[in-house]
Amino acid sequence: MPHLHKTVLHSLHAESGARLIDFGGWEMPVQYRSQVEEHHAVRRAVGMFDVGHMRAVDISGDGAEAFLRYLLANDVAKLEDGRALYSCMLNARGGIKDDLIVYRCAAGRYRMVLNAATAMADIDWMLEHSTGNCRIDLRNDRTIVALQGPKAAEVLPQLVDKAVAASATALKPFRCTESGDLFIGRTGYTGEDGFEIVLPRDDAPALWRAALDAGVEPCGLGARDTLRLEAGMNLYGQDMDENTFPGEANLSWTVALEPADRDFIGREAVAKAQPQRRLVGLVLEGRGVMRSHMAIRFANGATGETTSGSHSPTMGASIALARVESHAEGEAEVCIRNRWMPVRIVKPPFVRNGEPRV
Amino acid sequence: MSNVPADLRYTKSHEWVRVESDGTMTVGITDHAQAELGDLVFVEVPEVDRALKASEACAVVESVKAASDVYAPVSGTVVAANEKLADAPELLNDDPYGEGWLFRLSGDAAEAEALLDADAYSAEIG
């Protein structure tokens, strides 16, 4: 068995009886008691996730803005202090190397959060393409805990310093605040209100225990996956990869082609690209569960394939994301275990703030 | 710790069989299997009158995580199937040896007796 990385909270998960799996080279909790109950806790109250496998990387210096404007498909020049931006990092062919959130803490000081499996390759890529006058620091001294759900703001003051909690709960979505070593973004991967807390590794166990005491449900990667799927958010490596253009992953809105004089990696390719495929949402009309890599066919002859599929606990039906040919139209069917079953084509998100949207 | 009732017979693929007083055999999946699968969200049982050969894939149980085939532990003809599971697959998590039964077979009960007993199955799942 290959060596798996462990987060600083690993031993606490074992205490809580978590079932652990290998995720991107990290041994992470997939569920604690019930994946469905954990999912509902986040939709209805508040849950927390150990996301210490995701990497915080700080980019700082006089050249930081210029570098990020070259590195990322979205434009950090849009950011004021204390704001966050979702972006793709593209390769020269316009394919997606990774997706990430970048926060502007202050002028010349940015923090990015990268996916676990891709982080090290991303950092090599950044060093290779550095435009100078900036530092790229992988924050191995930090870990990340996500607190998510309609009651997250109610619970936060019990977990962190009161003054920091007050500024964090006053934040609008996609904003961030920091105080000393503690950084809090009003961001997440669930389609609910919530916070992503970046803190010193040594402080994380106390925060986790305080949250357990406050009644916060510990949630594993299983619930995280059904929550993000309901929220219509892509999972890197599954719904998109290096061979996917942003336009084929519902992410055209994250590619800033204006101003026209900003050069960024992949710009030429992505501006010229004429995507032949698009990403749609599916809701299964009958019983069963859609999974990834199931075939889709349309009445007009177009075809496609699911990229992510599962049972939606909120909707009580199976939902999926599927990449289909651009001309796909009309009635559609999915092939589940050699049987073609009708599906409804919808525009994600499936669920937002606790309520079905499709 | 999984519940492994002493009066049942088991397979390595985690089905259980109970020989009823009328000689029919009730089949389900074990407590260990339901715990491994997690929250069940879809169950497909075989049709009544279907003839099954031992080890034939004959039912599907799907959790949020994964789909899994259920194999006939013995040969026989399906005489009843648990239709309640269509609307309440969670019965299988809550009560795997009772309300969560899958189907009932008529066949040779001696075949069931030849399967693993509770001790052998417990050893199997460690």
XYZ file of C-alpha atoms in Angstrom:
484
model
C 0.000 0.000 0.000
C 1.472 3.369 -0.983
C 2.189 5.847 1.777
C -0.822 8.092 2.323
C -0.634 11.613 3.692
C -2.586 12.332 6.853
C -4.105 15.599 7.966
C -3.520 16.894 11.481
C -7.088 15.824 12.344
C -6.542 12.214 11.266
C -6.454 10.728 14.772
C -9.662 12.560 15.729
C -11.464 10.968 12.790
C -10.416 7.528 13.916
C -11.831 8.364 17.369
C -15.158 9.351 15.799
C -15.348 6.009 13.999
C -14.848 7.442 10.540
C -14.439 5.164 7.557
C -11.274 6.250 5.739
C -10.364 6.125 2.045
C -7.514 7.160 -0.230
C -8.393 10.462 -1.876
C -5.721 12.083 -4.029
C -2.969 10.433 -1.999
C -4.513 11.359 1.366
C -6.224 9.077 3.845
C -9.476 10.955 4.410
C -12.828 10.261 6.097
C -15.506 9.251 3.589
C -18.244 9.007 6.203
C -18.681 9.070 9.978
C -22.118 7.635 10.731
C -24.338 8.009 7.669
C -23.511 9.792 4.441
C -27.154 10.783 3.965
C -27.538 12.120 7.505
C -24.319 14.102 7.114
C -25.654 15.534 3.856
C -28.933 16.587 5.484
C -27.074 18.146 8.431
C -25.343 20.550 6.024
C -28.566 21.378 4.149
C -30.607 21.891 7.318
C -28.199 22.897 10.106
C -24.407 22.789 10.065
C -21.667 20.310 9.262
C -17.892 20.443 9.039
C -15.305 18.906 6.770
C -11.613 18.301 7.262
C -10.238 19.663 3.986
C -6.645 19.592 5.130
C -5.789 17.689 1.958
C -6.377 20.840 -0.056
C -3.346 23.087 -0.237
C -3.148 26.751 0.690
C -0.523 28.552 -1.393
C 0.396 32.187 -0.801
C 1.542 34.385 -3.673
C 3.082 37.629 -2.531
C 5.261 40.464 -3.711
C 5.202 43.375 -6.127
C 4.864 40.994 -9.052
C 2.100 38.849 -7.528
C -0.798 40.490 -9.366
C 0.970 40.428 -12.726
C 1.871 36.763 -12.229
C -1.666 35.696 -11.288
C -3.098 37.649 -14.209
C -0.826 35.569 -16.465
C -1.382 32.267 -14.633
C -5.167 32.254 -14.300
C -7.998 32.346 -16.836
C -10.068 34.607 -14.591
C -8.690 38.076 -13.896
C -7.528 38.870 -10.357
C -7.474 42.566 -11.285
C -11.231 42.405 -10.594
C -10.490 41.731 -6.931
C -10.476 44.270 -4.151
C -8.917 43.433 -0.790
C -10.876 40.753 1.033
C -12.511 39.271 -2.068
C -12.376 35.804 -3.586
C -12.435 34.646 -7.198
C -13.052 31.209 -8.703
C -10.758 30.453 -11.614
C -9.340 27.772 -13.855
C -5.630 27.368 -14.413
C -5.268 26.390 -18.089
C -2.550 24.681 -20.066
C -1.312 26.148 -23.355
C -3.970 24.139 -25.242
C -6.717 25.789 -23.185
C -7.404 22.611 -21.195
C -8.106 22.825 -17.463
C -5.059 22.031 -15.309
C -6.933 22.760 -12.126
C -9.730 24.855 -10.677
C -9.193 26.937 -7.577
C -10.253 29.837 -5.434
C -7.907 32.791 -5.097
C -8.377 35.344 -2.313
C -6.878 38.803 -2.339
C -5.836 39.418 1.266
C -4.204 42.759 0.501
C -2.378 44.471 -2.326
C 0.432 42.153 -3.427
C -0.753 39.336 -1.163
C -2.948 36.528 -2.436
C -3.907 33.099 -1.152
C -4.948 30.239 -3.416
C -6.546 26.946 -2.389
C -5.653 24.031 -4.682
C -7.042 20.518 -5.097
C -5.156 17.773 -3.245
C -4.230 15.550 -6.172
C -3.105 18.376 -8.459
C -1.428 20.748 -5.976
C 2.166 19.603 -6.407
C 1.987 19.639 -10.207
C 0.322 23.074 -9.991
C 3.184 24.413 -7.909
C 5.777 23.081 -10.368
C 3.778 24.716 -13.141
C 3.697 28.014 -11.251
C 7.440 27.973 -10.614
C 8.049 27.167 -14.273
C 5.851 30.055 -15.441
C 6.739 32.572 -12.783
C 7.019 36.098 -14.124
C 9.245 37.245 -11.299
C 9.059 39.554 -8.311
C 6.857 37.263 -6.301
C 7.116 34.453 -3.789
C 5.163 31.227 -4.041
C 4.737 29.652 -0.595
C 3.072 26.307 -0.023
C 1.637 26.680 3.464
C 2.422 23.303 5.014
C 2.043 25.000 8.404
C -1.652 25.589 7.726
C -4.677 23.338 7.463
C -8.252 23.965 6.344
C -11.601 23.197 7.954
C -14.878 23.952 6.164
C -17.918 24.828 8.282
C -21.014 24.645 6.085
C -24.761 25.001 6.462
C -27.498 27.516 7.289
C -26.435 27.521 10.943
C -22.696 27.951 10.267
C -22.792 31.653 11.169
C -24.576 30.843 14.416
C -21.879 28.378 15.460
C -18.741 30.184 14.317
C -18.514 32.505 17.387
C -18.194 29.399 19.573
C -15.160 28.229 17.610
C -12.930 31.233 17.032
C -12.061 34.530 18.685
C -15.214 36.681 19.069
C -13.866 39.657 17.159
C -12.799 37.497 14.194
C -16.142 35.688 14.259
C -17.926 39.036 14.175
C -16.061 40.172 11.078
C -16.444 36.749 9.431
C -20.195 36.537 9.986
C -20.566 40.062 8.579
C -18.926 38.965 5.305
C -20.909 38.614 2.111
C -20.395 35.438 0.051
C -16.992 35.197 -1.633
C -15.328 37.607 0.804
C -12.626 36.876 3.347
C -11.127 38.254 6.506
C -8.019 37.506 8.536
C -6.635 38.187 11.963
C -3.131 37.080 12.833
C -2.784 33.441 11.782
C -6.488 32.900 11.284
C -8.003 33.305 7.820
C -11.717 32.865 7.099
C -13.426 32.920 3.705
C -17.183 32.917 3.214
C -16.845 30.211 0.614
C -17.508 26.500 0.280
C -18.327 23.565 -1.936
C -21.843 22.686 -0.821
C -24.262 25.299 -2.151
C -24.959 26.469 1.393
C -23.786 29.394 3.464
C -20.564 28.681 5.308
C -16.913 29.351 5.951
C -13.578 27.936 4.956
C -11.175 28.399 7.830
C -7.432 28.342 7.162
C -5.550 28.051 10.435
C -2.256 26.870 11.943
C -2.140 23.072 11.977
C -1.649 22.970 15.733
C -4.825 24.964 16.345
C -7.057 22.688 14.272
C -7.728 19.854 16.763
C -9.054 22.300 19.385
C -11.311 23.953 16.825
C -12.590 20.567 15.647
C -13.333 19.429 19.198
C -15.079 22.726 20.006
C -17.248 22.268 16.924
C -18.153 18.702 17.929
C -19.113 20.043 21.369
C -21.237 22.728 19.699
C -23.183 19.995 17.891
C -21.639 20.411 14.451
C -21.947 17.213 12.395
C -18.591 15.883 11.169
C -19.031 15.112 7.463
C -16.953 12.961 5.145
C -16.045 13.131 1.492
C -19.152 11.090 0.643
C -21.507 13.848 1.791
C -19.175 16.459 0.320
C -19.610 14.791 -3.077
C -23.426 14.630 -3.016
C -23.584 18.222 -1.711
C -21.328 19.618 -4.437
C -23.137 17.585 -7.105
C -26.520 18.966 -5.997
C -24.915 22.421 -6.051
C -23.859 21.775 -9.676
C -20.169 22.217 -8.894
C -17.579 20.336 -10.913
C -15.104 17.936 -9.356
C -11.676 18.225 -10.905
C -10.463 14.956 -12.423
C -14.011 13.706 -12.845
C -16.126 16.397 -14.537
C -13.138 18.065 -16.183
C -9.441 17.546 -16.784
C -6.535 18.709 -18.954
C -8.456 17.800 -22.100
C -11.554 19.819 -21.245
C -12.044 23.428 -22.335
C -13.794 25.646 -19.761
C -16.665 26.000 -22.249
C -17.207 22.244 -22.109
C -17.485 22.327 -18.311
C -20.018 25.157 -17.804
C -17.116 27.434 -16.904
C -17.009 29.968 -19.762
C -18.139 32.581 -17.241
C -14.841 32.160 -15.400
C -12.673 32.949 -18.429
C -12.020 36.702 -18.627
C -11.242 37.539 -22.274
C -11.583 41.236 -21.411
C -9.441 43.254 -21.173
C -8.213 42.014 -24.553
C -4.614 42.981 -23.867
C -4.233 40.664 -20.862
C -2.170 37.663 -21.897
C -2.749 34.488 -19.881
C -1.708 30.881 -20.337
C -4.160 29.171 -22.684
C -5.731 32.411 -23.844
C -5.102 31.962 -27.554
C -6.314 28.361 -27.550
C -9.422 29.026 -25.501
C -10.361 32.121 -27.540
C -10.167 30.088 -30.757
C -11.763 26.941 -29.370
C -15.097 25.861 -30.747
C -16.280 23.408 -28.131
C -18.177 20.462 -29.569
C -19.556 19.417 -26.208
C -21.273 20.985 -23.223
C -22.037 19.974 -19.664
C -25.684 19.542 -18.648
C -27.558 18.339 -15.595
C -29.682 15.176 -15.616
C -32.503 14.067 -13.351
C -33.499 10.407 -13.619
C -37.251 10.040 -14.102
C -37.520 6.519 -12.687
C -35.821 4.485 -10.010
C -32.120 3.722 -10.024
C -28.877 5.545 -9.572
C -26.788 7.189 -12.264
C -23.015 6.916 -11.885
C -20.119 8.339 -13.879
C -19.379 7.049 -17.416
C -22.911 6.032 -18.308
C -23.962 6.557 -21.938
C -26.582 9.184 -22.873
C -28.581 9.343 -26.113
C -30.932 11.997 -27.440
C -33.958 11.816 -29.719
C -32.044 13.855 -32.315
C -29.178 11.354 -32.446
C -26.724 13.248 -30.243
C -24.832 11.300 -27.611
C -22.984 11.942 -24.389
C -21.710 10.478 -21.152
C -22.251 11.153 -17.457
C -19.220 12.576 -15.666
C -20.606 12.440 -12.101
C -23.752 10.779 -10.854
C -25.289 9.857 -7.543
C -28.417 9.835 -5.475
C -29.559 13.291 -4.411
C -30.650 13.075 -0.773
C -32.395 16.458 -1.009
C -34.429 15.585 -4.108
C -34.880 11.890 -3.418
C -33.885 11.120 -7.014
C -30.762 10.345 -8.946
C -28.945 13.298 -10.519
C -25.891 13.574 -12.733
C -23.685 15.889 -14.701
C -23.144 14.762 -18.292
C -21.007 15.946 -21.154
C -23.075 15.846 -24.336
C -22.598 16.876 -27.946
C -23.415 20.543 -28.501
C -26.375 19.821 -30.785
C -28.035 17.543 -28.220
C -31.724 18.355 -27.943
C -35.069 16.813 -27.114
C -35.849 13.698 -25.156
C -32.926 11.898 -23.594
C -32.135 8.533 -22.063
C -29.334 7.175 -19.906
C -28.087 3.596 -20.039
C -28.076 2.113 -16.532
C -26.899 -1.482 -16.310
C -27.876 -2.211 -19.933
C -31.296 -0.564 -19.670
C -32.207 2.789 -21.279
C -34.149 5.000 -18.901
C -35.632 8.473 -19.493
C -33.860 11.487 -18.012
C -34.808 15.141 -17.772
C -32.153 17.607 -18.957
C -31.740 20.548 -16.574
C -29.446 23.452 -15.932
C -27.449 23.002 -12.697
C -27.512 23.800 -9.810
C -29.997 21.144 -8.753
C -30.219 22.507 -5.190
C -29.344 25.851 -3.616
C -29.725 26.892 -0.006
C -31.596 23.763 0.957
C -34.194 23.898 -1.833
C -34.468 21.927 -5.104
C -34.166 24.267 -8.083
C -34.960 21.963 -10.990
C -19.287 -5.321 15.380
C -21.607 -6.892 12.810
C -24.615 -8.917 13.818
C -24.381 -12.530 12.546
C -27.424 -14.520 13.769
C -26.601 -18.140 14.636
C -29.676 -19.649 12.957
C -28.862 -18.485 9.418
C -26.583 -19.701 6.648
C -24.225 -17.390 4.761
C -22.219 -16.980 1.567
C -18.808 -15.414 1.048
C -20.562 -12.802 -1.098
C -22.500 -11.663 2.014
C -25.968 -13.091 1.394
C -27.844 -14.854 4.173
C -30.436 -17.662 3.887
C -33.095 -18.679 6.390
C -34.885 -21.997 5.908
C -38.508 -21.313 6.864
C -40.840 -23.844 8.498
C -42.609 -24.436 5.144
C -39.286 -25.359 3.551
C -38.929 -22.141 1.493
C -35.731 -20.126 1.834
C -35.624 -16.411 2.587
C -32.615 -14.488 1.256
C -31.137 -11.136 2.188
C -27.788 -9.401 2.595
C -25.893 -9.397 5.864
C -25.524 -6.662 8.433
C -21.836 -6.480 7.490
C -22.766 -5.966 3.820
C -25.283 -3.198 4.521
C -22.770 -1.405 6.763
C -20.095 -1.600 4.067
C -22.474 -0.263 1.415
C -23.820 2.574 3.548
C -27.188 4.257 3.005
C -29.163 2.213 0.489
C -31.185 4.200 -2.006
C -32.274 1.645 -4.598
C -33.055 -2.060 -4.471
C -34.118 -4.230 -7.393
C -35.492 -7.653 -6.489
C -36.045 -10.608 -8.884
C -39.483 -11.314 -10.334
C -41.671 -13.989 -8.838
C -41.483 -17.332 -10.744
C -37.974 -16.597 -11.997
C -35.788 -19.718 -11.821
C -32.377 -19.016 -10.334
C -29.176 -20.982 -10.409
C -26.867 -20.810 -7.416
C -24.360 -17.926 -7.761
C -26.452 -16.204 -10.446
C -26.683 -12.394 -10.129
C -30.365 -11.858 -9.387
C -30.828 -8.598 -7.459
C -29.152 -5.202 -7.213
C -28.626 -3.096 -4.118
C -27.373 0.447 -4.570
C -26.174 2.806 -1.917
C -25.248 6.446 -2.332
C -21.713 5.180 -2.850
C -21.957 2.125 -5.083
C -24.042 -0.511 -6.839
C -23.646 -4.122 -5.845
C -25.023 -7.356 -7.294
C -26.710 -9.898 -5.072
C -26.141 -13.556 -5.984
C -28.545 -16.434 -5.453
C -27.036 -18.424 -2.578
C -28.833 -21.591 -3.739
C -30.794 -22.699 -6.815
C -34.566 -22.359 -6.772
C -37.652 -20.549 -7.999
C -38.592 -17.141 -6.652
C -41.889 -17.457 -4.769
C -41.966 -13.985 -3.182
C -40.032 -10.733 -3.387
C -39.960 -7.859 -0.922
C -41.813 -5.139 -2.830
C -41.614 -2.759 0.131
C -37.950 -2.146 -0.630
C -38.847 -0.203 -3.784
C -40.214 2.646 -1.694
C -38.191 2.044 1.452
C -34.700 0.775 0.599
C -33.537 1.985 4.021
C -35.324 -1.038 5.546
C -32.290 -2.964 4.408
C -30.009 -0.785 6.538
C -32.333 -0.748 9.522
C -33.264 -4.423 9.671
C -31.184 -6.560 7.285
C -32.397 -9.913 8.710
C -36.053 -8.913 9.107
C -37.959 -6.207 7.188
C -35.016 -5.888 4.814
C -35.290 -9.407 3.320
C -34.945 -9.521 -0.468
C -36.726 -12.591 -1.853
C -37.915 -16.105 -1.003
C -37.054 -19.242 -2.960
C -38.487 -22.710 -3.207
C -35.737 -25.255 -3.727
C -33.647 -27.846 -1.993
C -33.115 -26.780 1.636
C -30.143 -29.160 1.857
C -28.287 -26.757 -0.446
C -28.713 -24.030 2.174
C -27.412 -26.267 4.928
C -24.193 -26.681 2.956
C -23.437 -22.923 3.083
C -21.312 -21.195 5.747
C -22.617 -21.239 9.293
C -22.454 -18.181 11.542
C -18.994 -19.006 12.898
C -17.525 -19.594 9.469
C -19.052 -16.375 8.128
C -17.851 -14.383 11.146
C -14.346 -15.667 10.492
C -14.741 -14.697 6.841
C -15.514 -11.045 7.625
C -12.826 -10.944 10.315
